[in-house]
CSV table of C-alpha atoms in Angstrom, one decimal:
chain,number,residue,atom,x,y,z
H,1,UNK,CA,-51.9,23.7,199.9
H,2,UNK,CA,-53.8,25.8,197.4
H,3,UNK,CA,-57.5,25.6,197.1
H,4,UNK,CA,-58.8,25.7,193.5
H,5,UNK,CA,-62.1,26.7,192.0
H,6,UNK,CA,-63.2,23.4,190.6
H,7,UNK,CA,-65.2,24.8,187.7
H,8,UNK,CA,-62.3,26.9,186.5
H,9,UNK,CA,-59.9,23.9,186.7
H,10,UNK,CA,-62.2,21.9,184.5
H,11,UNK,CA,-63.0,24.7,182.0
H,12,UNK,CA,-59.3,25.9,181.7
H,13,UNK,CA,-58.0,22.4,181.2
H,14,UNK,CA,-60.7,21.6,178.6
H,15,UNK,CA,-60.1,24.8,176.7
H,16,UNK,CA,-56.3,24.3,176.8
H,17,UNK,CA,-56.7,20.9,175.2
H,18,UNK,CA,-59.0,22.2,172.5
H,19,UNK,CA,-61.9,20.0,173.6
H,20,UNK,CA,-65.6,20.9,173.3
H,21,UNK,CA,-68.0,20.2,176.2
H,22,UNK,CA,-69.6,17.5,174.1
H,23,UNK,CA,-66.3,15.8,173.6
H,24,UNK,CA,-65.3,16.0,177.3
H,25,UNK,CA,-68.4,14.2,178.6
H,26,UNK,CA,-68.2,11.3,176.2
H,27,UNK,CA,-66.9,7.9,177.2
H,28,UNK,CA,-66.0,6.1,174.0
H,29,UNK,CA,-65.4,2.6,175.1
H,30,UNK,CA,-68.8,2.1,176.7
H,31,UNK,CA,-67.5,-0.6,179.1
H,32,UNK,CA,-68.7,-1.2,182.6
H,33,UNK,CA,-66.2,1.3,183.9
H,34,UNK,CA,-68.5,4.0,182.7
H,35,UNK,CA,-70.5,6.2,185.1
H,36,UNK,CA,-72.8,4.7,187.7
H,37,UNK,CA,-76.6,4.9,187.5
H,38,UNK,CA,-76.9,7.7,190.1
H,39,UNK,CA,-74.4,9.8,188.1
H,40,UNK,CA,-76.5,9.4,184.9
H,41,UNK,CA,-79.6,10.3,187.0
H,42,UNK,CA,-77.8,13.5,188.1
H,43,UNK,CA,-77.3,14.3,184.5
H,44,UNK,CA,-81.0,13.8,183.9
H,45,UNK,CA,-80.5,10.9,181.4
H,46,UNK,CA,-79.6,7.2,181.3
H,47,UNK,CA,-76.7,7.3,178.9
H,48,UNK,CA,-73.9,5.0,180.2
H,49,UNK,CA,-71.5,6.4,177.6
H,50,UNK,CA,-71.5,9.9,179.1
H,51,UNK,CA,-69.8,11.1,182.3
H,52,UNK,CA,-72.6,13.6,182.8
H,53,UNK,CA,-74.7,15.7,180.5
H,54,UNK,CA,-73.4,18.7,178.7
H,55,UNK,CA,-75.9,20.8,180.7
H,56,UNK,CA,-74.4,19.6,184.0
H,57,UNK,CA,-70.9,20.2,182.7
H,58,UNK,CA,-71.8,23.7,181.7
H,59,UNK,CA,-73.2,24.4,185.2
H,60,UNK,CA,-70.0,23.0,186.7
H,61,UNK,CA,-67.8,25.2,184.6
H,62,UNK,CA,-69.9,28.3,185.3
H,63,UNK,CA,-69.9,27.7,189.1
H,64,UNK,CA,-73.6,26.7,189.2
H,65,UNK,CA,-72.9,23.4,190.8
H,66,UNK,CA,-71.6,23.9,194.3
H,67,UNK,CA,-71.2,20.2,195.3
H,68,UNK,CA,-69.9,18.1,192.4
H,69,UNK,CA,-69.7,14.4,193.0
H,70,UNK,CA,-66.1,13.3,193.4
H,71,UNK,CA,-66.6,10.5,190.9
H,72,UNK,CA,-67.8,12.9,188.3
H,73,UNK,CA,-64.9,15.3,188.9
H,74,UNK,CA,-62.4,12.4,188.8
H,75,UNK,CA,-63.7,11.0,185.5
H,76,UNK,CA,-63.8,14.4,183.9
H,77,UNK,CA,-60.1,15.0,184.8
H,78,UNK,CA,-59.1,11.6,183.8
H,79,UNK,CA,-60.9,12.1,180.4
H,80,UNK,CA,-58.5,15.1,179.9
H,81,UNK,CA,-55.4,12.9,180.5
H,82,UNK,CA,-54.9,13.6,184.2
H,83,UNK,CA,-53.5,10.6,186.2
H,84,UNK,CA,-55.8,9.7,189.1
H,85,UNK,CA,-53.1,10.3,191.7
H,86,UNK,CA,-52.5,13.8,190.2
H,87,UNK,CA,-56.0,15.1,190.9
H,88,UNK,CA,-55.2,16.0,194.5
H,89,UNK,CA,-52.8,18.9,195.2
H,90,UNK,CA,-50.6,17.6,198.0
H,91,UNK,CA,-47.7,15.3,198.7
H,92,UNK,CA,-48.4,11.8,200.0
H,93,UNK,CA,-46.5,11.1,203.2
H,94,UNK,CA,-46.4,8.2,205.6
H,95,UNK,CA,-46.3,10.5,208.7
H,96,UNK,CA,-47.7,13.9,209.4
H,97,UNK,CA,-44.2,15.2,210.3
H,98,UNK,CA,-43.4,14.9,206.6
H,99,UNK,CA,-45.6,18.0,205.8
H,100,UNK,CA,-43.9,19.9,208.7
H,101,UNK,CA,-40.5,19.1,207.2
H,102,UNK,CA,-41.7,20.4,203.8
H,103,UNK,CA,-42.6,23.7,205.4
H,104,UNK,CA,-39.2,23.9,207.2
H,105,UNK,CA,-37.3,23.1,204.0
H,106,UNK,CA,-39.1,26.0,202.3
H,107,UNK,CA,-38.0,28.4,205.1
H,108,UNK,CA,-34.4,27.2,205.0
H,109,UNK,CA,-34.3,27.7,201.2
H,110,UNK,CA,-35.6,31.2,201.5
H,111,UNK,CA,-33.0,32.0,204.1
H,112,UNK,CA,-30.3,30.4,202.0
H,113,UNK,CA,-29.6,27.8,204.7
H,114,UNK,CA,-28.9,25.2,202.1
H,115,UNK,CA,-27.1,22.6,204.4
H,116,UNK,CA,-30.1,22.5,206.8
H,117,UNK,CA,-32.5,22.3,203.8
H,118,UNK,CA,-30.5,19.4,202.4
H,119,UNK,CA,-30.6,17.5,205.7
H,120,UNK,CA,-34.3,17.9,206.1
H,121,UNK,CA,-34.9,17.0,202.5
H,122,UNK,CA,-33.2,13.7,203.0
H,123,UNK,CA,-35.4,13.0,206.0
H,124,UNK,CA,-38.5,13.9,204.1
H,125,UNK,CA,-37.5,11.5,201.3
H,126,UNK,CA,-37.8,8.6,203.7
H,127,UNK,CA,-41.4,9.7,204.6
H,128,UNK,CA,-42.8,10.1,201.0
H,129,UNK,CA,-44.9,7.4,199.5
H,130,UNK,CA,-42.8,5.9,196.7
H,131,UNK,CA,-44.1,5.8,193.1
H,132,UNK,CA,-46.4,8.9,193.5
H,133,UNK,CA,-45.6,11.4,190.6
H,134,UNK,CA,-46.0,14.5,192.7
H,135,UNK,CA,-43.6,13.2,195.3
H,136,UNK,CA,-41.1,12.4,192.7
H,137,UNK,CA,-41.6,15.8,191.1
H,138,UNK,CA,-41.1,17.6,194.4
H,139,UNK,CA,-37.9,15.7,195.3
H,140,UNK,CA,-36.4,16.2,191.8
H,141,UNK,CA,-37.1,20.0,191.9
H,142,UNK,CA,-35.8,20.5,195.4
H,143,UNK,CA,-32.6,18.5,194.9
H,144,UNK,CA,-32.0,20.3,191.6
H,145,UNK,CA,-32.6,23.8,193.1
H,146,UNK,CA,-30.2,23.0,196.0
H,147,UNK,CA,-27.5,21.8,193.6
H,148,UNK,CA,-27.9,24.9,191.5
H,149,UNK,CA,-27.8,27.3,194.5
H,150,UNK,CA,-24.7,25.5,195.7
H,151,UNK,CA,-23.2,25.9,192.2
H,152,UNK,CA,-23.0,22.2,191.7
H,153,UNK,CA,-25.1,22.3,188.6
H,154,UNK,CA,-24.8,24.5,185.5
H,155,UNK,CA,-27.8,26.6,184.4
H,156,UNK,CA,-28.5,24.6,181.2
H,157,UNK,CA,-28.5,21.3,183.1
H,158,UNK,CA,-30.7,22.7,185.8
H,159,UNK,CA,-33.2,23.9,183.2
H,160,UNK,CA,-33.4,20.5,181.6
H,161,UNK,CA,-34.0,18.9,185.0
H,162,UNK,CA,-36.8,21.3,185.7
H,163,UNK,CA,-38.6,20.7,182.4
H,164,UNK,CA,-38.3,17.0,183.1
H,165,UNK,CA,-39.8,17.4,186.5
H,166,UNK,CA,-42.8,19.3,185.1
H,167,UNK,CA,-43.5,16.4,182.8
H,168,UNK,CA,-44.1,14.1,185.7
H,169,UNK,CA,-47.5,15.7,186.1
H,170,UNK,CA,-47.9,17.3,182.7
H,171,UNK,CA,-46.9,14.7,180.1
H,172,UNK,CA,-48.0,16.9,177.2
H,173,UNK,CA,-46.1,20.0,178.4
H,174,UNK,CA,-44.8,20.7,174.9
H,175,UNK,CA,-48.3,20.9,173.5
H,176,UNK,CA,-49.9,23.3,176.0
H,177,UNK,CA,-50.0,27.1,176.4
H,178,UNK,CA,-48.9,27.9,179.9
H,179,UNK,CA,-51.0,31.0,179.9
H,180,UNK,CA,-54.1,28.8,179.7
H,181,UNK,CA,-53.2,25.8,181.8
H,182,UNK,CA,-54.3,25.5,185.5
H,183,UNK,CA,-51.2,24.7,187.6
H,184,UNK,CA,-50.8,23.5,191.2
H,185,UNK,CA,-48.4,25.0,193.6
H,186,UNK,CA,-45.5,22.5,192.8
H,187,UNK,CA,-45.8,23.2,189.1
H,188,UNK,CA,-45.9,27.0,189.6
H,189,UNK,CA,-42.8,26.8,191.7
H,190,UNK,CA,-41.0,24.9,189.0
H,191,UNK,CA,-42.1,27.3,186.3
H,192,UNK,CA,-40.7,30.2,188.4
H,193,UNK,CA,-37.4,28.2,188.8
H,194,UNK,CA,-37.3,28.1,185.0
H,195,UNK,CA,-37.8,31.8,184.8
H,196,UNK,CA,-34.9,32.4,187.2
H,197,UNK,CA,-32.7,30.0,185.2
H,198,UNK,CA,-33.4,31.9,182.0
H,199,UNK,CA,-32.7,35.1,183.9
H,200,UNK,CA,-29.3,33.9,185.1
H,201,UNK,CA,-28.5,32.6,181.6
H,202,UNK,CA,-29.3,36.2,180.3
H,203,UNK,CA,-31.9,34.8,177.9
H,204,UNK,CA,-34.1,37.8,178.3
H,205,UNK,CA,-36.6,37.1,175.6
H,206,UNK,CA,-37.5,33.7,177.0
H,207,UNK,CA,-37.6,35.1,180.6
H,208,UNK,CA,-40.0,37.8,179.6
H,209,UNK,CA,-42.1,35.5,177.5
H,210,UNK,CA,-42.7,33.1,180.4
H,211,UNK,CA,-43.3,35.9,182.9
H,212,UNK,CA,-46.0,37.5,180.7
H,213,UNK,CA,-47.7,34.1,180.2
H,214,UNK,CA,-47.6,33.4,183.9
H,215,UNK,CA,-49.1,36.8,184.6
H,216,UNK,CA,-52.0,36.1,182.3
H,217,UNK,CA,-52.4,32.6,183.8
H,218,UNK,CA,-52.5,33.8,187.5
H,219,UNK,CA,-54.9,36.7,186.7
H,220,UNK,CA,-57.5,34.2,185.8
H,221,UNK,CA,-57.7,33.6,189.5
H,222,UNK,CA,-58.6,29.9,189.5
H,223,UNK,CA,-56.9,29.4,192.9
H,224,UNK,CA,-58.0,30.8,196.3
H,225,UNK,CA,-57.4,34.4,197.2
H,226,UNK,CA,-54.3,33.8,199.4
H,227,UNK,CA,-52.5,31.8,196.8
H,228,UNK,CA,-53.6,34.2,194.1
H,229,UNK,CA,-51.8,37.1,195.7
H,230,UNK,CA,-48.7,35.1,196.5
H,231,UNK,CA,-48.4,33.8,192.9
H,232,UNK,CA,-49.3,37.2,191.5
H,233,UNK,CA,-46.6,38.9,193.6
H,234,UNK,CA,-43.9,36.4,192.4
H,235,UNK,CA,-44.8,37.3,188.8
H,236,UNK,CA,-45.0,41.1,189.4
H,237,UNK,CA,-41.6,41.0,191.2
H,238,UNK,CA,-40.1,39.1,188.3
H,239,UNK,CA,-41.5,41.6,185.8
H,240,UNK,CA,-40.4,44.6,187.9
H,241,UNK,CA,-36.8,43.3,188.0
H,242,UNK,CA,-36.8,42.6,184.3
H,243,UNK,CA,-38.0,46.1,183.5
H,244,UNK,CA,-35.4,47.6,185.8
H,245,UNK,CA,-32.6,45.7,184.0
H,246,UNK,CA,-34.1,46.7,180.7
H,247,UNK,CA,-34.1,50.4,181.7
H,248,UNK,CA,-37.9,50.6,181.6
H,249,UNK,CA,-38.2,52.2,185.0
H,250,UNK,CA,-41.8,53.5,184.6
H,251,UNK,CA,-43.1,50.0,183.7
H,252,UNK,CA,-41.2,48.6,186.7
H,253,UNK,CA,-42.8,51.1,189.1
H,254,UNK,CA,-46.3,50.2,187.7
H,255,UNK,CA,-45.8,46.5,188.5
H,256,UNK,CA,-44.4,47.4,192.0
H,257,UNK,CA,-47.4,49.6,192.8
H,258,UNK,CA,-49.8,46.8,191.8
H,259,UNK,CA,-48.0,44.3,194.0
H,260,UNK,CA,-48.1,46.7,197.0
H,261,UNK,CA,-51.8,47.3,196.5
H,262,UNK,CA,-52.4,43.5,196.4
H,263,UNK,CA,-50.6,43.1,199.7
H,264,UNK,CA,-52.6,45.9,201.3
H,265,UNK,CA,-55.9,44.3,200.2
H,266,UNK,CA,-54.9,41.0,201.7
H,267,UNK,CA,-53.3,42.6,204.7
H,268,UNK,CA,-50.0,40.7,204.4
H,269,UNK,CA,-46.4,41.9,204.1
H,270,UNK,CA,-45.6,39.6,201.3
H,271,UNK,CA,-42.9,40.9,198.9
H,272,UNK,CA,-43.6,44.6,199.7
H,273,UNK,CA,-39.9,45.1,200.7
H,274,UNK,CA,-38.8,43.8,197.2
H,275,UNK,CA,-41.2,46.2,195.5
H,276,UNK,CA,-39.9,49.1,197.6
H,277,UNK,CA,-36.3,48.2,196.7
H,278,UNK,CA,-37.1,48.1,193.0
H,279,UNK,CA,-38.9,51.5,193.1
H,280,UNK,CA,-36.0,53.1,195.0
H,281,UNK,CA,-33.4,51.5,192.7
H,282,UNK,CA,-35.3,52.7,189.6
H,283,UNK,CA,-35.8,56.2,190.7
H,284,UNK,CA,-32.2,56.7,191.9
H,285,UNK,CA,-31.0,55.2,188.6
H,286,UNK,CA,-33.0,57.8,186.7
H,287,UNK,CA,-31.6,60.6,189.0
H,288,UNK,CA,-28.0,59.5,188.3
H,289,UNK,CA,-28.6,59.3,184.5
H,290,UNK,CA,-30.0,62.8,184.5
H,291,UNK,CA,-27.2,64.2,186.5
H,292,UNK,CA,-24.6,62.7,184.2
H,293,UNK,CA,-26.2,64.2,181.1
H,294,UNK,CA,-26.7,67.7,182.5
H,295,UNK,CA,-23.8,69.9,183.5
H,296,UNK,CA,-25.8,72.8,185.0
H,297,UNK,CA,-28.5,72.5,187.7
H,298,UNK,CA,-30.6,75.4,188.9
H,299,UNK,CA,-31.9,75.6,192.4
H,300,UNK,CA,-35.3,74.2,191.4
H,301,UNK,CA,-33.7,71.1,189.8
H,302,UNK,CA,-31.5,70.5,192.8
H,303,UNK,CA,-34.5,70.8,195.2
H,304,UNK,CA,-36.4,68.2,193.1
H,305,UNK,CA,-33.5,65.8,193.2
H,306,UNK,CA,-33.1,66.2,196.9
H,307,UNK,CA,-36.8,65.5,197.5
H,308,UNK,CA,-36.7,62.5,195.2
H,309,UNK,CA,-33.7,61.1,197.0
H,310,UNK,CA,-35.3,61.6,200.4
H,311,UNK,CA,-38.2,59.5,199.1
H,312,UNK,CA,-35.9,56.8,197.9
H,313,UNK,CA,-34.1,56.7,201.3
H,314,UNK,CA,-37.5,56.4,203.0
H,315,UNK,CA,-38.5,53.5,200.8
H,316,UNK,CA,-35.3,51.6,201.5
H,317,UNK,CA,-35.5,52.1,205.2
H,318,UNK,CA,-39.1,50.9,205.2
H,319,UNK,CA,-38.2,47.9,203.1
H,320,UNK,CA,-35.3,47.1,205.4
H,321,UNK,CA,-37.4,46.9,208.5
H,322,UNK,CA,-40.2,45.0,206.7
H,323,UNK,CA,-37.7,42.4,205.6
H,324,UNK,CA,-36.3,42.1,209.1
H,325,UNK,CA,-39.9,41.8,210.5
H,326,UNK,CA,-40.4,38.8,208.2
H,327,UNK,CA,-37.1,37.2,209.2
H,328,UNK,CA,-35.7,37.6,205.7
H,329,UNK,CA,-32.2,38.4,206.6
H,330,UNK,CA,-31.0,38.0,203.1
H,331,UNK,CA,-33.5,40.5,201.8
H,332,UNK,CA,-32.7,43.0,204.5
H,333,UNK,CA,-28.9,42.7,203.8
H,334,UNK,CA,-29.6,43.3,200.1
H,335,UNK,CA,-31.4,46.5,200.9
H,336,UNK,CA,-28.7,47.6,203.4
H,337,UNK,CA,-25.9,47.0,200.8
H,338,UNK,CA,-27.6,49.3,198.3
H,339,UNK,CA,-28.3,51.9,200.9
H,340,UNK,CA,-24.7,52.0,202.0
H,341,UNK,CA,-23.5,52.2,198.4
H,342,UNK,CA,-25.7,55.1,197.4
H,343,UNK,CA,-26.2,57.0,200.6
H,344,UNK,CA,-23.2,56.3,202.9
H,345,UNK,CA,-23.6,59.7,204.6
H,346,UNK,CA,-27.1,58.6,205.9
H,347,UNK,CA,-26.4,54.9,206.7
H,348,UNK,CA,-27.1,55.5,210.4
H,349,UNK,CA,-30.8,55.3,209.5
H,350,UNK,CA,-30.3,51.6,209.3
């Protein structure tokens, strides 16, 4: 479960809704459901029609308040249209093994073990608290993704289901800018499903538009460091692959290098093998284009090509073993297929 910077969550949501700090703290009905006396005392005033003072809100948003009363935070988020049960970023389960099942489903999905994932999703469904929007959202997204992966659902229908799932927790989805809105992990996963759906539908402009907005969103770093690097890698990988397909190899390599550096800083393997694959694919593609457009090669040119190809082979071998080390058999096989296709004479390296 991601850990979020509370001040950033409040500020980003307020700004995305176009609310001023004065508007956010106001409670317009003035009923007894307003803030308690101690909350008003914390704000340094006795105004029952305010959640807290603007000064306190400003300190919260700037990170100056380290321990915000949960009642204040809850009321601020509800003032911005967030359902009370949506404030907390986790599924609600009746037994702890439900959370373990969720992790196992994630692993099965990554390994393309869809039958196992489906069986465990059915079990998890019996352990989720009914009527909780995040639970419903999770089940809808997982079922839709499984059906899509098994080719039981067309891309357009899949896309409609995903947008519908997002609206379980973001009712005003059509009115927000996703570059500015703070998302939780479930919502981010769905957004990336949407990117992949547009990719498969070959709607390149829409795919790029969402990827760039997600990059801007994630780089605001309103989540903890570990989730920041994971989300950032997803976006960078998507942009890298997009640029490869678009023939913008230099741009792809830039995104890959940023992703690799992020992994080094966090000391995790992450998606390094994917970035190595994309760099090698891009460089070899450029080599082959150059060879097809030039009829004569001098010794210097041939030596440069040989050196570049040796580098590509090295990247693919490294990527293969990194994927295997992570248990990503699908990723390793993808690298191996490319290696066998382009460098059959050196396939023994794998």
